[in-house]
Tab-separated table of C-alpha atoms in Angstrom:
chain	number	residue	atom	x	y	z
A	1238	MET	CA	0.000	0.000	0.000
A	1239	SER	CA	2.522	2.571	-1.112
A	1240	SER	CA	-0.184	5.001	-2.125
A	1241	ALA	CA	-3.844	5.521	-1.413
A	1242	PRO	CA	-6.623	7.583	-2.973
A	1243	GLN	CA	-7.220	11.008	-1.531
A	1244	ALA	CA	-10.331	11.533	0.546
A	1245	PRO	CA	-12.893	13.779	-1.166
A	1246	ARG	CA	-12.527	17.449	-0.320
A	1247	VAL	CA	-15.431	19.111	1.432
A	1248	PRO	CA	-16.573	22.714	1.289
A	1249	HIS	CA	-15.939	25.042	4.215
A	1250	ARG	CA	-18.822	25.371	6.659
A	1251	PHE	CA	-19.228	28.150	9.215
A	1252	ASP	CA	-19.589	27.154	12.848
A	1253	ALA	CA	-21.122	29.055	15.753
A	1254	ARG	CA	-17.962	30.990	16.562
A	1255	GLU	CA	-17.706	32.359	13.019
A	1256	VAL	CA	-21.389	33.263	12.804
A	1257	THR	CA	-21.529	34.963	16.186
A	1258	GLY	CA	-18.243	36.756	15.380
A	1259	THR	CA	-19.809	38.055	12.199
A	1260	MET	CA	-22.846	39.160	14.199
A	1261	ARG	CA	-20.633	41.123	16.601
A	1262	LEU	CA	-18.863	42.807	13.675
A	1263	LEU	CA	-22.200	43.841	12.171
A	1264	LEU	CA	-23.266	45.243	15.511
A	1265	ARG	CA	-20.077	47.317	15.776
A	1266	LEU	CA	-20.456	48.612	12.231
A	1267	LEU	CA	-24.092	49.453	12.795
A	1268	ALA	CA	-23.354	51.179	16.086
A	1269	ALA	CA	-20.714	53.353	14.355
A	1270	LEU	CA	-23.363	54.855	12.074
A	1271	PRO	CA	-25.482	57.719	13.450
A	1272	LEU	CA	-28.740	56.060	12.462
A	1273	GLY	CA	-27.415	52.653	13.562
A	1274	ALA	CA	-26.747	53.862	17.077
A	1275	VAL	CA	-30.306	55.123	17.274
A	1276	LEU	CA	-31.722	51.850	15.970
A	1277	LEU	CA	-29.705	49.761	18.430
A	1278	SER	CA	-30.960	51.885	21.278
A	1279	LEU	CA	-34.451	50.622	20.559
A	1280	PRO	CA	-35.160	47.504	22.710
A	1281	PRO	CA	-36.913	45.458	19.961
A	1282	ILE	CA	-33.966	45.836	17.558
A	1283	ARG	CA	-31.301	45.217	20.195
A	1284	GLU	CA	-33.114	42.155	21.566
A	1285	SER	CA	-33.636	40.748	18.056
A	1286	PHE	CA	-29.892	40.785	17.347
A	1287	ALA	CA	-29.112	39.177	20.709
A	1288	HIS	CA	-31.791	36.532	20.209
A	1289	ARG	CA	-30.511	35.537	16.751
A	1290	ALA	CA	-26.899	35.146	17.892
A	1291	GLY	CA	-27.899	33.276	21.035
A	1292	ALA	CA	-30.281	31.002	19.180
A	1293	PHE	CA	-27.544	29.923	16.786
A	1294	VAL	CA	-25.183	29.000	19.606
A	1295	ALA	CA	-27.943	27.138	21.444
A	1296	ALA	CA	-28.726	25.165	18.311
A	1297	GLN	CA	-25.216	23.719	17.969
A	1298	PRO	CA	-25.730	20.574	20.123
A	1299	ASP	CA	-28.776	19.729	18.023
A	1300	SER	CA	-26.745	20.332	14.877
A	1301	ILE	CA	-24.067	17.896	16.038
A	1302	SER	CA	-26.598	15.164	16.700
A	1303	ALA	CA	-28.440	16.031	13.470
A	1304	ILE	CA	-25.297	15.399	11.419
A	1305	ALA	CA	-24.797	12.016	13.117
A	1306	GLN	CA	-28.463	11.218	12.506
A	1307	SER	CA	-28.073	12.159	8.839
A	1308	LEU	CA	-25.259	9.622	8.522
A	1309	LEU	CA	-27.313	6.905	10.212
A	1310	ASP	CA	-30.279	7.756	7.976
A	1311	THR	CA	-28.051	7.655	4.877
A	1312	ASP	CA	-26.895	4.143	5.736
A	1313	ARG	CA	-30.523	3.127	6.259
A	1314	ARG	CA	-31.603	4.627	2.923
A	1315	PHE	CA	-28.924	2.705	1.051
A	1316	ALA	CA	-30.067	-0.441	2.850
A	1317	ALA	CA	-33.712	0.154	1.961
A	1318	ALA	CA	-32.867	0.786	-1.699
A	1319	GLY	CA	-30.643	-2.284	-1.761
A	1320	GLU	CA	-33.445	-4.620	-0.785
A	1321	ARG	CA	-34.856	-4.262	-4.311
A	1322	THR	CA	-31.752	-5.532	-6.094
A	1323	ASP	CA	-28.824	-7.958	-5.830
A	1324	MET	CA	-25.938	-7.608	-3.377
A	1325	VAL	CA	-23.393	-5.948	-5.659
A	1326	ALA	CA	-25.887	-3.431	-7.018
A	1327	ALA	CA	-27.066	-2.737	-3.459
A	1328	LEU	CA	-23.622	-1.876	-2.124
A	1329	SER	CA	-22.165	-0.071	-5.132
A	1330	PRO	CA	-23.993	3.295	-4.851
A	1331	MET	CA	-22.742	4.006	-1.339
A	1332	PHE	CA	-19.028	3.542	-2.111
A	1333	ALA	CA	-16.685	6.470	-2.791
A	1334	ASP	CA	-14.459	6.159	-5.858
A	1335	GLY	CA	-11.445	5.678	-3.587
A	1336	VAL	CA	-13.002	3.106	-1.246
A	1337	LEU	CA	-10.722	0.486	0.347
A	1338	MET	CA	-11.759	-2.967	1.537
A	1339	PRO	CA	-9.664	-5.741	3.134
A	1340	THR	CA	-9.796	-9.065	1.296
A	1341	PRO	CA	-8.146	-12.450	1.963
A	1342	THR	CA	-5.255	-11.483	-0.324
A	1343	GLY	CA	-4.776	-7.810	0.605
A	1344	PHE	CA	-6.647	-4.575	0.059
A	1345	ALA	CA	-9.032	-3.931	-2.794
A	1346	MET	CA	-8.349	-0.283	-3.636
A	1347	GLY	CA	-10.870	1.762	-5.554
A	1348	LYS	CA	-14.534	1.187	-6.293
A	1349	ALA	CA	-13.991	-1.044	-9.326
A	1350	ALA	CA	-11.609	-3.320	-7.399
A	1351	VAL	CA	-13.929	-3.514	-4.392
A	1352	MET	CA	-16.914	-4.433	-6.550
A	1353	ALA	CA	-14.835	-7.080	-8.344
A	1354	ALA	CA	-13.809	-8.547	-4.989
A	1355	LEU	CA	-17.419	-8.716	-3.844
A	1356	ARG	CA	-18.490	-10.378	-7.098
A	1357	SER	CA	-15.739	-12.992	-6.765
A	1358	SER	CA	-17.243	-14.455	-3.601
A	1359	PRO	CA	-18.705	-17.931	-4.274
A	1360	THR	CA	-21.908	-16.919	-2.511
A	1361	SER	CA	-22.382	-13.574	-4.257
A	1362	ARG	CA	-24.113	-14.692	-7.459
A	1363	GLY	CA	-27.771	-13.830	-7.193
A	1364	ALA	CA	-27.432	-13.000	-3.499
A	1365	ARG	CA	-29.529	-10.309	-1.866
A	1366	VAL	CA	-28.618	-8.393	1.269
A	1367	ALA	CA	-30.424	-6.537	4.010
A	1368	TRP	CA	-28.639	-4.611	6.721
A	1369	ARG	CA	-29.242	-2.229	9.598
A	1370	PRO	CA	-26.763	0.114	11.279
A	1371	VAL	CA	-26.682	0.140	15.086
A	1372	ARG	CA	-24.338	3.064	15.724
A	1373	ALA	CA	-22.943	6.168	14.077
A	1374	GLY	CA	-20.169	8.563	15.030
A	1375	ILE	CA	-18.929	11.796	13.461
A	1376	SER	CA	-15.936	14.110	13.527
A	1377	ALA	CA	-16.111	17.615	14.954
A	1378	ASP	CA	-15.915	19.147	11.476
A	1379	GLY	CA	-18.875	17.033	10.357
A	1380	THR	CA	-17.056	15.547	7.338
A	1381	HIS	CA	-15.981	12.078	8.557
A	1382	GLY	CA	-18.047	9.420	10.267
A	1383	PHE	CA	-18.565	5.720	10.773
A	1384	THR	CA	-21.372	3.208	11.101
A	1385	PHE	CA	-21.516	-0.466	11.905
A	1386	GLY	CA	-24.286	-3.006	12.153
A	1387	TYR	CA	-25.757	-6.334	11.124
A	1388	MET	CA	-26.385	-7.814	7.710
A	1389	ALA	CA	-28.128	-10.863	6.282
A	1390	GLN	CA	-27.192	-12.250	2.882
A	1391	ALA	CA	-29.836	-14.442	1.274
A	1392	ILE	CA	-28.735	-17.062	-1.244
A	1393	GLY	CA	-31.655	-18.579	-3.065
A	1394	ASP	CA	-34.891	-19.087	-1.172
A	1395	THR	CA	-33.687	-20.818	1.975
A	1396	SER	CA	-30.017	-20.103	2.741
A	1397	VAL	CA	-29.258	-16.985	4.803
A	1398	VAL	CA	-25.737	-16.009	5.863
A	1399	PRO	CA	-25.552	-13.720	8.942
A	1400	LEU	CA	-22.895	-11.007	8.741
A	1401	LYS	CA	-21.562	-7.964	10.562
A	1402	TYR	CA	-20.261	-4.883	8.739
A	1403	MET	CA	-18.307	-1.711	9.453
A	1404	ALA	CA	-18.034	1.411	7.278
A	1405	TYR	CA	-16.007	4.617	7.441
A	1406	TRP	CA	-17.671	7.506	5.624
A	1407	VAL	CA	-16.704	10.918	4.232
A	1408	ARG	CA	-19.113	13.703	3.351
A	1409	ALA	CA	-18.553	15.419	0.009
A	1410	ALA	CA	-20.650	17.354	-2.480
A	1411	ASN	CA	-22.688	14.249	-3.326
A	1412	GLY	CA	-23.377	13.427	0.339
A	1413	TRP	CA	-22.025	10.693	2.592
A	1414	ARG	CA	-20.011	7.967	0.869
A	1415	VAL	CA	-18.055	4.981	2.212
A	1416	LEU	CA	-14.262	5.280	2.144
A	1417	ALA	CA	-13.467	2.040	4.006
A	1418	TYR	CA	-15.657	-1.036	4.265
A	1419	LYS	CA	-15.491	-4.528	5.693
A	1420	ARG	CA	-17.859	-7.290	6.624
A	1421	ALA	CA	-17.430	-10.658	8.299
A	1422	ARG	CA	-19.380	-13.780	9.121
A	1423	SER	CA	-21.481	-13.908	12.262
A	1424	ALA	CA	-22.196	-16.997	14.337
A	1425	ALA	CA	-25.949	-16.483	14.087
A	1426	PRO	CA	-28.514	-13.830	13.229
A	1427	THR	CA	-29.143	-11.371	16.037
A	1428	ALA	CA	-32.596	-10.185	16.974
A	1429	ASP	CA	-31.225	-7.144	18.807
A	1430	SER	CA	-32.323	-4.065	16.872
A	1431	SER	CA	-31.406	-1.484	19.517
A	1432	VAL	CA	-29.301	1.468	18.393
A	1433	MET	CA	-26.343	2.628	20.478
A	1434	ASP	CA	-25.972	6.305	21.317
A	1435	ALA	CA	-24.091	8.171	18.611
A	1436	LEU	CA	-20.458	9.077	19.240
A	1437	LEU	CA	-20.439	12.874	19.128
A	1438	PRO	CA	-17.757	15.539	19.503
A	1439	SER	CA	-18.238	18.062	22.279
A	1440	ARG	CA	-18.561	20.908	19.758
A	1441	MET	CA	-18.400	21.598	16.041
A	1442	VAL	CA	-15.380	23.266	14.421
A	1443	PRO	CA	-14.784	24.703	10.938
A	1444	VAL	CA	-13.422	22.517	8.148
A	1445	ARG	CA	-9.730	23.058	7.434
A	1446	THR	CA	-8.370	22.581	3.915
A	1447	ASP	CA	-4.588	22.751	4.370
A	1448	ARG	CA	-2.845	19.840	2.631
A	1449	ALA	CA	0.266	20.107	4.818
A	1450	GLY	CA	-1.967	19.765	7.862
A	1451	ASP	CA	-3.690	16.733	6.313
A	1452	ALA	CA	-0.337	14.983	5.880
A	1453	ALA	CA	0.758	15.792	9.425
A	1454	ARG	CA	-2.487	14.461	10.859
A	1455	ARG	CA	-2.140	11.231	8.884
A	1456	ARG	CA	1.436	10.745	10.104
A	1457	ALA	CA	0.395	11.288	13.710
A	1458	LEU	CA	-2.412	8.720	13.513
A	1459	ILE	CA	-0.127	6.187	11.814
A	1460	ALA	CA	2.306	6.740	14.696
A	1461	ALA	CA	-0.518	6.066	17.185
A	1462	GLU	CA	-1.212	2.738	15.461
A	1463	GLN	CA	2.502	1.891	15.604
A	1464	GLU	CA	2.656	2.703	19.304
A	1465	PHE	CA	-0.319	0.384	19.819
A	1466	SER	CA	1.613	-2.495	18.229
A	1467	ASP	CA	4.874	-1.610	19.997
A	1468	ASN	CA	3.096	-1.537	23.333
A	1469	ALA	CA	1.606	-4.967	22.644
A	1470	GLN	CA	5.149	-6.336	22.331
A	1471	ARG	CA	5.998	-4.874	25.746
A	1472	VAL	CA	2.876	-5.623	27.791
A	1473	GLY	CA	0.988	-8.240	25.774
A	1474	LEU	CA	-1.740	-8.090	23.150
A	1475	GLY	CA	-4.659	-8.154	25.577
A	1476	ASN	CA	-3.215	-5.486	27.857
A	1477	ALA	CA	-2.509	-3.256	24.867
A	1478	PHE	CA	-6.080	-3.645	23.589
A	1479	ALA	CA	-7.382	-2.764	27.046
A	1480	SER	CA	-5.292	0.411	27.334
A	1481	HIS	CA	-5.524	1.719	23.751
A	1482	GLY	CA	-9.300	1.350	23.330
A	1483	ARG	CA	-12.301	3.279	24.564
A	1484	ALA	CA	-14.844	1.969	27.030
A	1485	ASP	CA	-17.421	2.015	24.192
A	1486	ALA	CA	-15.120	0.571	21.509
A	1487	VAL	CA	-16.369	-2.335	19.420
A	1488	ASN	CA	-14.693	-5.320	17.822
A	1489	MET	CA	-16.388	-7.419	15.127
A	1490	GLY	CA	-15.907	-10.473	17.295
A	1491	GLY	CA	-15.065	-13.050	14.670
A	1492	ALA	CA	-17.210	-15.816	13.222
A	1493	ALA	CA	-17.722	-17.390	16.658
A	1494	SER	CA	-19.659	-14.337	17.904
A	1495	SER	CA	-23.133	-13.280	16.800
A	1496	THR	CA	-22.753	-9.717	18.114
A	1497	PHE	CA	-20.101	-7.041	18.333
A	1498	VAL	CA	-17.805	-7.190	21.348
A	1499	VAL	CA	-18.247	-3.911	23.240
A	1500	GLY	CA	-15.675	-2.275	25.507
A	1501	ALA	CA	-11.867	-2.293	25.500
A	1502	GLU	CA	-11.699	-4.648	28.490
A	1503	ALA	CA	-14.017	-7.188	26.861
A	1504	ILE	CA	-12.147	-6.914	23.557
A	1505	ALA	CA	-8.881	-7.550	25.392
A	1506	GLN	CA	-10.208	-10.900	26.608
A	1507	VAL	CA	-11.265	-11.913	23.096
A	1508	VAL	CA	-8.302	-10.980	20.891
A	1509	ASN	CA	-5.824	-13.455	22.366
A	1510	GLY	CA	-8.015	-16.008	24.060
A	1511	GLY	CA	-7.809	-14.303	27.434
A	1512	ASP	CA	-3.976	-14.282	27.488
A	1513	LEU	CA	-3.252	-10.625	28.232
A	1514	THR	CA	0.529	-10.891	28.569
A	1515	ALA	CA	1.682	-12.310	25.218
A	1516	SER	CA	1.448	-10.990	21.682
A	1517	PRO	CA	1.667	-13.509	18.840
A	1518	VAL	CA	1.345	-10.715	16.257
A	1519	ARG	CA	2.709	-7.324	15.333
A	1520	TRP	CA	1.302	-4.805	12.904
A	1521	SER	CA	1.724	-1.387	11.358
A	1522	ALA	CA	-0.279	1.077	9.294
A	1523	ASP	CA	0.706	2.128	5.778
A	1524	THR	CA	-1.713	4.985	5.377
A	1525	ALA	CA	-4.573	6.775	7.098
A	1526	PHE	CA	-7.365	9.269	6.594
A	1527	VAL	CA	-8.080	11.846	9.301
A	1528	ALA	CA	-10.794	14.486	9.582
A	1529	SER	CA	-9.528	18.057	9.471
A	1530	SER	CA	-10.776	18.431	13.050
A	1531	ASP	CA	-8.112	15.836	14.013
A	1532	ASP	CA	-10.460	13.816	16.223
A	1533	LEU	CA	-11.672	10.955	13.983
A	1534	GLY	CA	-9.640	8.873	11.563
A	1535	VAL	CA	-8.996	5.452	10.089
A	1536	THR	CA	-5.716	3.564	9.619
A	1537	PHE	CA	-4.967	0.816	7.080
A	1538	GLY	CA	-2.282	-1.791	7.564
A	1539	ARG	CA	-1.332	-5.446	7.923
A	1540	ILE	CA	-1.055	-7.871	10.838
A	1541	VAL	CA	1.907	-10.258	10.768
A	1542	VAL	CA	2.121	-13.460	12.817
A	1543	LYS	CA	5.509	-13.430	14.540
A	1544	ASN	CA	6.024	-17.200	14.696
A	1545	PRO	CA	3.851	-18.875	12.042
A	1546	PRO	CA	3.386	-22.636	12.401
A	1547	PRO	CA	5.519	-24.910	10.209
A	1548	GLY	CA	4.136	-25.193	6.712
A	1549	ALA	CA	2.054	-22.027	6.962
A	1550	ALA	CA	1.978	-19.938	3.817
A	1551	SER	CA	4.151	-16.861	4.060
A	1552	GLY	CA	2.700	-13.585	2.933
A	1553	ALA	CA	2.503	-9.871	3.503
A	1554	GLY	CA	0.148	-10.238	6.447
A	1555	ILE	CA	-3.541	-9.875	7.173
A	1556	PRO	CA	-5.065	-6.563	6.045
A	1557	PHE	CA	-6.982	-4.524	8.620
A	1558	PHE	CA	-8.407	-1.100	9.247
A	1559	THR	CA	-8.968	0.572	12.588
A	1560	ILE	CA	-11.247	3.536	13.332
A	1561	TRP	CA	-9.899	5.962	15.932
A	1562	PHE	CA	-11.432	8.774	17.973
A	1563	ARG	CA	-10.207	11.243	20.558
A	1564	ASP	CA	-12.095	13.706	22.710
A	1565	SER	CA	-9.800	16.647	21.891
A	1566	VAL	CA	-6.776	17.390	19.725
A	1567	ARG	CA	-4.634	17.290	22.873
A	1568	GLY	CA	-6.040	13.968	24.041
A	1569	PRO	CA	-4.730	10.510	23.183
A	1570	TRP	CA	-6.049	8.529	20.227
A	1571	ARG	CA	-8.121	5.496	21.219
A	1572	TYR	CA	-9.588	2.914	18.859
A	1573	ILE	CA	-13.375	3.047	18.669
A	1574	ALA	CA	-14.150	0.360	16.073
A	1575	GLU	CA	-12.038	-2.402	14.579
C-alpha cells in the first residue's frame, strides 16, 4: 500500500464561533453609524440581534446530533434501496471512488476493485442483502463518520448467511459515501435491533483545507497505530487492547460471535483467548485518513504473525483497518471500532 486515494474534499462550513463573530462585527459597524446607534438603542432591535446570535449557539448541540443522525439515515436509505436488487448493485452506490476494503489477499483499492472482490465471492451470485446500522459517530468538522451493524445475505430461497459490517464515511458534495468497508461472518442472526448512542464531539469546528496539515495528521495517527503495536510487544496483546481502546469501543468479534464485542476490556479478553501478557502478532499502518478536526480517523495496515506454524503460507500479512477517535486534539487517540 505505497499510495492511497485522496479523501474527497469538502466545502468550508461556518460554525457558531464564526457566525456569532460576524454578528458582533455587524453590531459594531451598525453602532458606528449615526442612524445605527439610534436603531440599536431601541429595545426590539437590540433584543432581536441578541436573540438571533444566542439562538444559533444554542442550536449547535442539536446540529451535532443532526449530522450524526443524517449519517445513520443515509446508511438506512442505502439499505432500503438495496433490498430491491442484488448484493453488488445494493452496495455499489454508497461507495466512494477511492473506497478500500480488506480481502483475503490484501486490500481492494478503488470502487472497481472492491466491486470485483465482492463479485468474486462464491456466494455472491444472485445474493440479496439486508442490513441495519446500530451506531454512528462523526468528527467535529462534520465531514468524517462511521457506522456499523448487522447484515443478512440471502442465497436462493432458503439459505441466509448472517454477517456484521463496518463502514467509514466521508461527506462530500454528493453526500455521505463509504471510504473504508469490511464485513465478516457472524455466528448467528441477532434479533437485537437497539441502536447505540451516537459518538459525538463536544462541539463543532470549521473545516480546514490545508494539505500540509492533512499529511501531518495522517502521520500522527499512523504513529498512534505503531505505538499500539509496539506496546503490545511490551505488555501483551490483551493489555494493549485494554489500554488503547475506549470503554465504548467495538470489535467485530469473529465468526464465533453473533454480536459485536463492546468495551476495551471485553475486547482484550477476546483478541488473544484471554492471554493478556503475550502478543503472537505485530502490525503497522501504511496509510490513514483523518478528519480536518483531528479527532476521527482510520488507519490501514497489515497484521503479521511473529512465529507462524511450520508449513504455513508466508505472505505480507492480514489486512486490517482501525477507526480511531479522541475527545480533543490534545487527548490521546483510542480505537473506537475495529
